[in-house]
Amino acid sequence: MQSLTRRQLNAAALILLWAHAVAATNAAQAKPNLLLIMADDVGCDAIGCYGGQSHPTPHIDALAQGGMKFNHAYSMPVCHPSRVCLMTGRYPFRFGAEGMKWGDFPDAAEGISIGDRFKQAGYATAVAGKWQLCMMKNDLQHPRRVGFDSWCLFGWHEGGRYHDPLIYQDGRLRDDTLGKYGPDLYVEFLVDFIRQSRQDGKPFFAYYPMALCHDVTDDLKGRHVAYSKDGRWMTYAEMISSMDDMIGRLVAALERLKIREETLILFTTDNGTPAASYLTVDADGKMVRPKVFSIRDGDVVPGGKGKHDDTGTRVPLIANWPGRIQPGSHADEMVDLTDYLPTLADIAGLGDEDVFRDGISFAPLLLGQPRELKRDWIYTEHRGKRAIRSPQFRLYDDGRFFDLAVDSKEQSPLSNEQLSGDAAEEFKQLSKRLGQMRPAAK
């Protein structure tokens, strides 16, 4: 056999390198892009496609019209425990005191977070907006340690999130934000990240925990953050409008980059609408916080953030993936924030992992298939108070028990001594489950 010349060997090597590059590109293309959006302090009452009549949300409504709307999606009553659930696929109590410490992230969750999961699977990863999982000025590399290649996050309790925002980007404090609007910067950052990921031939996981629609920081000593205009901050209605606009801009960018059909978008929120939102400062320098309410299906709905009932914990969830999710479809199965990590991992085809998660994947529902394991209860916790609900009943840890089918506003708790039939059985099962939802004894 004739030996190969150096030129032939070089050509063969180039062919092998080309084949490897093509295989890598095809493998990347087989994994869908993932855009996970979580708005802040927005209940179902504030969203048009959920019956909200106070605030136009055309871009969010379009996602629902072109995708799947969930009717029973739930969060924790407030933002921090919700973020722990989403980031880890576990309930905060699983991490003991660390999981429930406000503004912190459990050390035990580093290496197993949602960012880690996708980074380890070859995804480009980024996060922009609200972090609230550390005081970033004291831990500039925290997002990197939980799996994010790049980030653009406002300094929680350090400065503004909206006008003249205080923003950390990839471990450095930005010095170009004077006169800028934070949500513009977060979206611009994400669009740049998405564009770069496309150029690199890598699938992306972009997490967008929005600053909108939480009111401004209220604990800066001796000063206030920059106003929006006319000596005031944004109204809740203005923030809702801006939130919808930012989502529209991201969708438009995906279309412009011709990767819309390769990208799954999930939109949800961290808890219900707030009861009030800071607007201005009075003559004594005290921040004024008018009440917030929405009109939903003709009813006045006061903001319920912080409550375990449906005004505080029942939130929007919309999934949109052209060509894969049936337009205008609905899902009535129960979902909570711990379910998102395993769901996205399933969609990406990441396979099994040797990590405990409370969450149950709802990926089959998105693709029109039955869910293997159905969630028949939702657990919520906040500052030592806990509750659990089934599709029909809610039980609080102080013993209050409500039939939500006839008392959705929870005005008249049932008498535990007089329960019978389905109510008695549900009370028994929910009591047992709630008793199990505690940190393991040491």
CSV table of C-alpha atoms in Angstrom, one decimal:
chain,number,residue,atom,x,y,z
A,1,MET,CA,0.0,0.0,0.0
A,2,GLN,CA,1.3,3.4,-0.9
A,3,SER,CA,2.1,5.7,2.0
A,4,LEU,CA,0.1,8.9,2.3
A,5,THR,CA,1.9,12.2,1.5
A,6,ARG,CA,2.1,15.0,4.0
A,7,ARG,CA,-0.4,17.0,1.9
A,8,GLN,CA,-2.8,14.1,2.0
A,9,LEU,CA,-2.4,13.7,5.7
A,10,ASN,CA,-3.1,17.4,6.2
A,11,ALA,CA,-6.1,17.2,4.0
A,12,ALA,CA,-7.4,14.3,6.0
A,13,ALA,CA,-6.9,16.1,9.2
A,14,LEU,CA,-8.7,19.1,7.9
A,15,ILE,CA,-11.7,16.9,6.9
A,16,LEU,CA,-11.8,15.4,10.3
A,17,LEU,CA,-11.7,18.8,12.0
A,18,TRP,CA,-14.5,20.0,9.7
A,19,ALA,CA,-16.6,16.9,10.4
A,20,HIS,CA,-16.1,17.4,14.1
A,21,ALA,CA,-17.1,21.1,13.8
A,22,VAL,CA,-20.2,20.2,11.8
A,23,ALA,CA,-21.1,17.5,14.4
A,24,ALA,CA,-20.7,20.0,17.2
A,25,THR,CA,-22.8,22.6,15.4
A,26,ASN,CA,-25.6,20.1,14.7
A,27,ALA,CA,-25.5,18.9,18.3
A,28,ALA,CA,-25.8,22.5,19.5
A,29,GLN,CA,-28.7,23.1,17.1
A,30,ALA,CA,-30.5,20.0,18.4
A,31,LYS,CA,-30.7,21.7,21.8
A,32,PRO,CA,-33.3,24.5,21.8
A,33,ASN,CA,-32.5,28.0,23.1
A,34,LEU,CA,-34.2,28.8,26.4
A,35,LEU,CA,-35.5,32.2,27.5
A,36,LEU,CA,-36.9,32.2,31.0
A,37,ILE,CA,-38.6,35.4,32.0
A,38,MET,CA,-39.8,36.1,35.6
A,39,ALA,CA,-41.5,39.4,36.2
A,40,ASP,CA,-41.5,40.9,39.7
A,41,ASP,CA,-44.7,41.6,41.7
A,42,VAL,CA,-47.2,40.8,38.9
A,43,GLY,CA,-50.3,38.7,39.6
A,44,CYS,CA,-52.7,37.2,37.1
A,45,ASP,CA,-55.0,40.2,37.7
A,46,ALA,CA,-52.5,42.5,35.9
A,47,ILE,CA,-52.3,40.5,32.7
A,48,GLY,CA,-54.7,40.9,29.8
A,49,CYS,CA,-54.9,37.3,28.7
A,50,TYR,CA,-55.7,36.3,32.3
A,51,GLY,CA,-58.7,38.6,32.4
A,52,GLY,CA,-56.9,41.7,33.6
A,53,GLN,CA,-58.6,44.9,32.3
A,54,SER,CA,-56.6,47.7,33.9
A,55,HIS,CA,-53.3,47.3,32.0
A,56,PRO,CA,-52.8,46.5,28.3
A,57,THR,CA,-50.2,43.7,27.8
A,58,PRO,CA,-50.3,43.1,24.1
A,59,HIS,CA,-46.9,41.4,23.8
A,60,ILE,CA,-47.6,39.0,26.7
A,61,ASP,CA,-51.0,38.3,25.4
A,62,ALA,CA,-49.5,37.5,22.0
A,63,LEU,CA,-47.2,34.9,23.6
A,64,ALA,CA,-50.4,33.2,25.1
A,65,GLN,CA,-52.3,33.4,21.8
A,66,GLY,CA,-49.3,31.7,20.1
A,67,GLY,CA,-48.6,29.2,22.8
A,68,MET,CA,-49.9,27.7,26.0
A,69,LYS,CA,-51.4,29.4,29.0
A,70,PHE,CA,-51.3,27.7,32.4
A,71,ASN,CA,-54.3,28.3,34.6
A,72,HIS,CA,-52.9,26.8,37.8
A,73,ALA,CA,-49.3,28.1,38.1
A,74,TYR,CA,-48.1,29.0,41.6
A,75,SER,CA,-45.2,30.8,43.3
A,76,MET,CA,-44.2,31.6,46.9
A,77,PRO,CA,-45.9,34.6,48.5
A,78,VAL,CA,-42.8,36.9,48.1
A,79,CYS,CA,-39.8,37.2,45.9
A,80,HIS,CA,-36.8,35.6,47.8
A,81,PRO,CA,-38.2,32.1,48.4
A,82,SER,CA,-39.6,32.1,44.9
A,83,ARG,CA,-36.1,32.7,43.5
A,84,VAL,CA,-34.7,29.9,45.6
A,85,CYS,CA,-37.4,27.5,44.2
A,86,LEU,CA,-36.7,28.5,40.6
A,87,MET,CA,-32.9,28.5,40.9
A,88,THR,CA,-32.7,25.1,42.6
A,89,GLY,CA,-35.8,23.1,41.9
A,90,ARG,CA,-36.2,22.7,45.7
A,91,TYR,CA,-38.2,24.4,48.4
A,92,PRO,CA,-36.2,26.8,50.6
A,93,PHE,CA,-36.6,24.7,53.8
A,94,ARG,CA,-34.6,21.9,52.1
A,95,PHE,CA,-31.5,24.1,52.8
A,96,GLY,CA,-32.3,24.7,56.4
A,97,ALA,CA,-31.8,28.3,57.7
A,98,GLU,CA,-29.6,29.1,54.7
A,99,GLY,CA,-32.5,28.6,52.3
A,100,MET,CA,-34.8,30.9,54.2
A,101,LYS,CA,-32.3,33.7,54.9
A,102,TRP,CA,-33.5,36.8,53.1
A,103,GLY,CA,-31.2,38.0,50.3
A,104,ASP,CA,-28.9,35.0,50.5
A,105,PHE,CA,-28.3,31.9,48.5
A,106,PRO,CA,-27.4,28.5,50.1
A,107,ASP,CA,-23.8,27.4,49.7
A,108,ALA,CA,-25.2,23.9,49.2
A,109,ALA,CA,-27.0,25.0,46.1
A,110,GLU,CA,-23.8,26.1,44.3
A,111,GLY,CA,-23.0,23.6,41.6
A,112,ILE,CA,-26.6,22.4,41.3
A,113,SER,CA,-28.5,25.5,40.3
A,114,ILE,CA,-30.4,26.1,37.1
A,115,GLY,CA,-27.4,28.0,35.7
A,116,ASP,CA,-25.0,25.1,36.6
A,117,ARG,CA,-27.3,22.6,34.9
A,118,PHE,CA,-27.2,24.3,31.6
A,119,LYS,CA,-23.6,25.4,31.7
A,120,GLN,CA,-22.5,21.9,32.3
A,121,ALA,CA,-24.6,20.8,29.3
A,122,GLY,CA,-22.8,23.1,26.9
A,123,TYR,CA,-25.2,26.0,26.9
A,124,ALA,CA,-24.1,29.6,27.0
A,125,THR,CA,-25.6,31.1,30.1
A,126,ALA,CA,-26.5,34.6,31.2
A,127,VAL,CA,-28.7,36.4,33.7
A,128,ALA,CA,-29.9,40.1,33.7
A,129,GLY,CA,-32.1,42.1,35.9
A,130,LYS,CA,-32.8,41.4,39.6
A,131,TRP,CA,-30.6,39.0,41.5
A,132,GLN,CA,-31.4,39.4,45.2
A,133,LEU,CA,-29.4,36.3,46.1
A,134,CYS,CA,-26.5,38.1,47.6
A,135,MET,CA,-25.2,41.6,48.3
A,136,MET,CA,-23.3,41.9,45.1
A,137,LYS,CA,-20.8,44.5,46.2
A,138,ASN,CA,-19.5,42.0,48.7
A,139,ASP,CA,-19.6,39.0,46.3
A,140,LEU,CA,-18.8,40.2,42.7
A,141,GLN,CA,-18.5,36.7,41.3
A,142,HIS,CA,-21.5,35.1,42.8
A,143,PRO,CA,-23.5,34.6,39.5
A,144,ARG,CA,-20.5,32.9,38.0
A,145,ARG,CA,-20.3,30.4,40.9
A,146,VAL,CA,-23.9,29.4,40.2
A,147,GLY,CA,-23.4,28.7,36.5
A,148,PHE,CA,-23.7,32.0,34.6
A,149,ASP,CA,-21.1,33.0,32.1
A,150,SER,CA,-22.2,36.6,32.1
A,151,TRP,CA,-24.6,38.9,34.0
A,152,CYS,CA,-26.0,42.4,34.2
A,153,LEU,CA,-27.7,42.9,37.6
A,154,PHE,CA,-28.7,45.9,39.6
A,155,GLY,CA,-27.2,46.3,43.0
A,156,TRP,CA,-30.0,45.2,45.4
A,157,HIS,CA,-30.3,47.6,48.3
A,158,GLU,CA,-27.3,49.6,46.9
A,159,GLY,CA,-29.0,51.9,44.4
A,160,GLY,CA,-31.6,52.2,41.7
A,161,ARG,CA,-32.9,49.5,39.4
A,162,TYR,CA,-34.7,51.9,37.1
A,163,HIS,CA,-33.4,55.4,36.4
A,164,ASP,CA,-29.6,56.0,36.9
A,165,PRO,CA,-29.3,52.4,37.9
A,166,LEU,CA,-26.5,50.8,40.0
A,167,ILE,CA,-25.6,47.8,37.9
A,168,TYR,CA,-22.9,45.1,38.2
A,169,GLN,CA,-21.9,43.5,34.9
A,170,ASP,CA,-19.6,40.5,34.8
A,171,GLY,CA,-18.0,41.4,38.2
A,172,ARG,CA,-17.6,45.1,37.7
A,173,LEU,CA,-19.7,48.1,38.6
A,174,ARG,CA,-20.8,49.9,35.4
A,175,ASP,CA,-19.9,53.6,35.2
A,176,ASP,CA,-22.1,54.5,32.1
A,177,THR,CA,-25.6,54.3,33.6
A,178,LEU,CA,-26.2,58.0,34.4
A,179,GLY,CA,-29.3,59.1,32.5
A,180,LYS,CA,-30.1,55.5,31.5
A,181,TYR,CA,-33.1,53.4,32.2
A,182,GLY,CA,-32.2,50.0,33.8
A,183,PRO,CA,-34.7,47.8,31.9
A,184,ASP,CA,-33.3,49.1,28.6
A,185,LEU,CA,-29.8,48.1,29.7
A,186,TYR,CA,-30.9,44.6,30.9
A,187,VAL,CA,-32.6,43.9,27.5
A,188,GLU,CA,-29.7,45.3,25.5
A,189,PHE,CA,-27.4,43.1,27.4
A,190,LEU,CA,-29.5,40.0,26.8
A,191,VAL,CA,-29.9,40.8,23.1
A,192,ASP,CA,-26.1,41.1,22.8
A,193,PHE,CA,-25.7,37.8,24.6
A,194,ILE,CA,-28.2,36.0,22.4
A,195,ARG,CA,-26.5,37.4,19.2
A,196,GLN,CA,-23.1,36.3,20.4
A,197,SER,CA,-24.4,32.8,21.3
A,198,ARG,CA,-25.8,32.5,17.8
A,199,GLN,CA,-22.5,33.6,16.2
A,200,ASP,CA,-20.7,31.1,18.4
A,201,GLY,CA,-23.0,28.3,17.4
A,202,LYS,CA,-24.0,27.5,21.0
A,203,PRO,CA,-27.5,27.1,22.4
A,204,PHE,CA,-28.3,29.6,25.1
A,205,PHE,CA,-30.0,29.7,28.4
A,206,ALA,CA,-31.0,33.3,29.2
A,207,TYR,CA,-32.6,34.0,32.5
A,208,TYR,CA,-34.4,37.4,32.8
A,209,PRO,CA,-35.6,38.0,36.4
A,210,MET,CA,-37.1,41.4,35.6
A,211,ALA,CA,-36.8,44.5,37.8
A,212,LEU,CA,-40.3,45.4,36.7
A,213,CYS,CA,-42.7,45.8,38.3
A,214,HIS,CA,-41.3,46.0,41.8
A,215,ASP,CA,-41.3,49.5,43.3
A,216,VAL,CA,-38.1,51.4,44.0
A,217,THR,CA,-35.6,50.7,46.8
A,218,ASP,CA,-36.8,52.2,50.1
A,219,ASP,CA,-33.8,51.7,52.5
A,220,LEU,CA,-31.0,53.9,51.2
A,221,LYS,CA,-29.8,55.9,54.2
A,222,GLY,CA,-30.4,59.6,53.7
A,223,ARG,CA,-31.2,59.5,50.0
A,224,HIS,CA,-33.7,58.3,47.4
A,225,VAL,CA,-33.1,56.8,44.0
A,226,ALA,CA,-33.6,58.9,40.9
A,227,TYR,CA,-37.2,59.8,39.9
A,228,SER,CA,-38.8,58.8,36.7
A,229,LYS,CA,-40.3,62.2,35.9
A,230,ASP,CA,-42.1,65.2,37.5
A,231,GLY,CA,-40.7,64.5,40.9
A,232,ARG,CA,-42.1,61.0,41.2
A,233,TRP,CA,-41.3,57.4,40.3
A,234,MET,CA,-43.3,55.2,37.9
A,235,THR,CA,-46.8,54.3,38.7
A,236,TYR,CA,-47.6,50.5,38.7
A,237,ALA,CA,-49.5,51.0,35.4
A,238,GLU,CA,-46.4,52.5,33.8
A,239,MET,CA,-44.3,49.7,35.1
A,240,ILE,CA,-46.7,47.1,33.6
A,241,SER,CA,-46.5,48.9,30.3
A,242,SER,CA,-42.7,48.9,30.4
A,243,MET,CA,-42.6,45.3,31.3
A,244,ASP,CA,-44.7,44.3,28.3
A,245,ASP,CA,-42.6,46.5,26.1
A,246,MET,CA,-39.3,44.8,27.2
A,247,ILE,CA,-40.8,41.4,26.5
A,248,GLY,CA,-41.8,42.5,23.1
A,249,ARG,CA,-38.3,43.8,22.4
A,250,LEU,CA,-36.8,40.4,23.3
A,251,VAL,CA,-39.2,38.5,21.1
A,252,ALA,CA,-38.5,40.9,18.2
A,253,ALA,CA,-34.8,40.3,18.6
A,254,LEU,CA,-35.2,36.6,18.4
A,255,GLU,CA,-37.2,37.1,15.2
A,256,ARG,CA,-34.6,39.5,13.8
A,257,LEU,CA,-31.9,36.9,14.5
A,258,LYS,CA,-34.0,34.2,12.8
A,259,ILE,CA,-33.9,31.9,15.8
A,260,ARG,CA,-37.5,32.4,17.0
A,261,GLU,CA,-38.5,28.8,16.1
A,262,GLU,CA,-35.5,27.4,17.9
A,263,THR,CA,-36.3,29.2,21.2
A,264,LEU,CA,-38.7,28.2,24.0
A,265,ILE,CA,-39.9,31.2,26.0
A,266,LEU,CA,-41.4,30.8,29.4
A,267,PHE,CA,-43.0,33.8,31.1
A,268,THR,CA,-44.0,33.8,34.7
A,269,THR,CA,-43.8,36.0,37.9
A,270,ASP,CA,-42.4,35.6,41.4
A,271,ASN,CA,-45.6,36.4,43.3
A,272,GLY,CA,-48.8,38.4,43.2
A,273,THR,CA,-49.4,42.0,42.6
A,274,PRO,CA,-48.3,44.3,45.5
A,275,ALA,CA,-50.8,45.9,47.8
A,276,ALA,CA,-49.0,49.3,47.4
A,277,SER,CA,-46.1,50.8,45.4
A,278,TYR,CA,-43.8,53.8,46.2
A,279,LEU,CA,-44.6,56.8,44.0
A,280,THR,CA,-43.2,60.0,45.5
A,281,VAL,CA,-42.0,61.7,48.7
A,282,ASP,CA,-44.1,64.0,50.9
A,283,ALA,CA,-43.1,67.3,52.4
A,284,ASP,CA,-41.5,65.6,55.3
A,285,GLY,CA,-39.3,63.5,53.1
A,286,LYS,CA,-41.3,60.3,53.7
A,287,MET,CA,-41.9,58.0,50.8
A,288,VAL,CA,-45.5,57.7,49.8
A,289,ARG,CA,-46.9,54.4,48.7
A,290,PRO,CA,-50.4,54.5,47.1
A,291,LYS,CA,-52.5,51.3,47.1
A,292,VAL,CA,-52.4,49.1,44.0
A,293,PHE,CA,-55.4,47.2,42.6
A,294,SER,CA,-56.5,45.8,39.3
A,295,ILE,CA,-59.8,45.1,37.5
A,296,ARG,CA,-60.1,41.5,36.5
A,297,ASP,CA,-63.1,40.1,34.8
A,298,GLY,CA,-65.1,43.0,36.2
A,299,ASP,CA,-64.0,42.6,39.8
A,300,VAL,CA,-61.7,44.9,41.8
A,301,VAL,CA,-58.7,42.9,42.9
A,302,PRO,CA,-56.4,44.4,45.6
A,303,GLY,CA,-52.7,43.4,45.4
A,304,GLY,CA,-52.1,40.3,47.4
A,305,LYS,CA,-48.3,40.0,47.5
A,306,GLY,CA,-47.2,38.4,50.8
A,307,LYS,CA,-50.4,36.3,51.2
A,308,HIS,CA,-50.6,32.6,50.7
A,309,ASP,CA,-54.0,32.8,49.0
A,310,ASP,CA,-54.5,33.1,45.2
A,311,THR,CA,-53.9,36.8,45.1
A,312,GLY,CA,-50.4,36.2,46.5
A,313,THR,CA,-49.3,32.9,45.0
A,314,ARG,CA,-51.3,32.1,41.8
A,315,VAL,CA,-49.3,33.6,39.0
A,316,PRO,CA,-49.2,33.7,35.2
A,317,LEU,CA,-47.3,31.1,33.3
A,318,ILE,CA,-47.1,31.2,29.5
A,319,ALA,CA,-45.0,28.9,27.3
A,320,ASN,CA,-44.4,29.8,23.6
A,321,TRP,CA,-42.4,27.8,21.1
A,322,PRO,CA,-43.5,28.2,17.5
A,323,GLY,CA,-44.0,24.9,15.7
A,324,ARG,CA,-43.8,22.9,18.9
A,325,ILE,CA,-46.4,24.2,21.3
A,326,GLN,CA,-50.0,24.4,20.1
A,327,PRO,CA,-51.2,28.0,19.7
A,328,GLY,CA,-54.0,29.1,22.0
A,329,SER,CA,-53.7,26.0,24.1
A,330,HIS,CA,-54.4,25.8,27.9
A,331,ALA,CA,-53.1,23.6,30.8
A,332,ASP,CA,-55.1,23.1,34.0
A,333,GLU,CA,-52.6,21.0,35.8
A,334,MET,CA,-50.9,22.5,38.9
A,335,VAL,CA,-47.3,23.8,38.4
A,336,ASP,CA,-45.0,25.6,40.8
A,337,LEU,CA,-41.6,27.3,40.5
A,338,THR,CA,-39.6,24.2,41.5
A,339,ASP,CA,-40.9,22.5,38.4
A,340,TYR,CA,-39.2,24.9,35.9
A,341,LEU,CA,-35.6,23.5,36.3
A,342,PRO,CA,-36.5,19.9,35.6
A,343,THR,CA,-38.9,21.0,32.8
A,344,LEU,CA,-36.3,23.0,30.9
A,345,ALA,CA,-33.8,20.2,31.4
A,346,ASP,CA,-36.2,17.7,29.9
A,347,ILE,CA,-36.9,20.1,26.9
A,348,ALA,CA,-33.1,20.3,26.4
A,349,GLY,CA,-32.7,16.6,26.5
A,350,LEU,CA,-30.2,16.7,29.4
A,351,GLY,CA,-31.1,13.3,30.8
A,352,ASP,CA,-31.2,12.1,34.4
A,353,GLU,CA,-29.1,13.6,37.2
A,354,ASP,CA,-28.1,12.4,40.6
A,355,VAL,CA,-29.5,15.5,42.4
A,356,PHE,CA,-32.7,15.7,44.4
A,357,ARG,CA,-35.3,18.1,43.1
A,358,ASP,CA,-38.8,18.8,44.5
A,359,GLY,CA,-39.9,19.9,41.0
A,360,ILE,CA,-41.8,17.7,38.6
A,361,SER,CA,-41.2,18.3,34.9
A,362,PHE,CA,-44.2,19.5,32.9
A,363,ALA,CA,-42.3,19.3,29.6
A,364,PRO,CA,-44.8,16.6,28.2
A,365,LEU,CA,-47.7,19.1,28.6
A,366,LEU,CA,-45.9,21.6,26.4
A,367,LEU,CA,-45.6,19.1,23.6
A,368,GLY,CA,-49.2,17.9,23.9
A,369,GLN,CA,-48.5,14.7,25.8
A,370,PRO,CA,-49.7,13.5,29.3
A,371,ARG,CA,-47.5,14.3,32.3
A,372,GLU,CA,-46.1,11.2,33.8
A,373,LEU,CA,-46.3,12.5,37.4
A,374,LYS,CA,-49.1,14.9,38.2
A,375,ARG,CA,-48.7,17.5,40.9
A,376,ASP,CA,-51.7,17.3,43.2
A,377,TRP,CA,-50.6,19.8,45.8
A,378,ILE,CA,-48.8,23.2,46.0
A,379,TYR,CA,-46.6,24.2,49.0
A,380,THR,CA,-45.9,27.7,50.1
A,381,GLU,CA,-43.8,29.2,52.9
A,382,HIS,CA,-42.9,32.7,54.0
A,383,ARG,CA,-41.3,33.9,57.3
A,384,GLY,CA,-42.2,30.9,59.3
A,385,LYS,CA,-45.8,30.6,58.0
A,386,ARG,CA,-46.8,27.7,55.7
A,387,ALA,CA,-49.7,26.5,53.6
A,388,ILE,CA,-50.5,23.7,51.2
A,389,ARG,CA,-53.3,23.4,48.7
A,390,SER,CA,-54.8,20.9,46.3
A,391,PRO,CA,-56.9,21.9,43.3
A,392,GLN,CA,-59.9,22.4,45.6
A,393,PHE,CA,-58.7,23.0,49.1
A,394,ARG,CA,-56.1,25.0,51.0
A,395,LEU,CA,-54.8,24.2,54.5
A,396,TYR,CA,-52.7,26.6,56.6
A,397,ASP,CA,-50.4,25.5,59.3
A,398,ASP,CA,-52.6,27.2,61.9
A,399,GLY,CA,-55.4,24.8,61.0
A,400,ARG,CA,-57.5,27.0,58.8
A,401,PHE,CA,-59.0,25.0,56.0
A,402,PHE,CA,-60.9,26.4,53.0
A,403,ASP,CA,-62.9,24.9,50.1
A,404,LEU,CA,-61.7,27.1,47.3
A,405,ALA,CA,-64.4,25.8,44.9
A,406,VAL,CA,-67.1,27.7,46.9
A,407,ASP,CA,-64.9,30.2,48.9
A,408,SER,CA,-62.1,31.4,46.6
A,409,LYS,CA,-61.5,34.5,48.7
A,410,GLU,CA,-61.1,32.4,51.8
A,411,GLN,CA,-63.7,34.2,53.9
A,412,SER,CA,-65.1,31.2,55.8
A,413,PRO,CA,-62.8,28.4,57.1
A,414,LEU,CA,-64.4,25.0,57.4
A,415,SER,CA,-64.8,23.5,60.8
A,416,ASN,CA,-62.4,20.6,61.1
A,417,GLU,CA,-64.7,18.7,63.5
A,418,GLN,CA,-67.5,18.7,60.9
A,419,LEU,CA,-65.7,17.6,57.8
A,420,SER,CA,-67.0,14.7,55.8
A,421,GLY,CA,-66.5,13.0,52.4
A,422,ASP,CA,-63.9,14.5,50.1
A,423,ALA,CA,-63.3,17.4,52.4
A,424,ALA,CA,-62.4,15.1,55.3
A,425,GLU,CA,-60.1,13.0,53.1
A,426,GLU,CA,-58.4,16.1,51.6
A,427,PHE,CA,-57.8,17.5,55.1
A,428,LYS,CA,-56.2,14.3,56.2
A,429,GLN,CA,-53.9,14.1,53.1
A,430,LEU,CA,-52.9,17.8,53.1
A,431,SER,CA,-52.2,17.7,56.9
A,432,LYS,CA,-49.9,14.7,56.4
A,433,ARG,CA,-48.1,16.4,53.5
A,434,LEU,CA,-47.7,19.7,55.3
A,435,GLY,CA,-46.3,17.9,58.3
A,436,GLN,CA,-43.6,16.4,56.0
A,437,MET,CA,-42.6,19.8,54.6
A,438,ARG,CA,-40.1,20.7,57.3
A,439,PRO,CA,-36.3,20.7,57.6
A,440,ALA,CA,-34.9,17.3,58.6
A,441,ALA,CA,-34.1,17.1,62.3
A,442,LYS,CA,-30.4,17.2,63.0
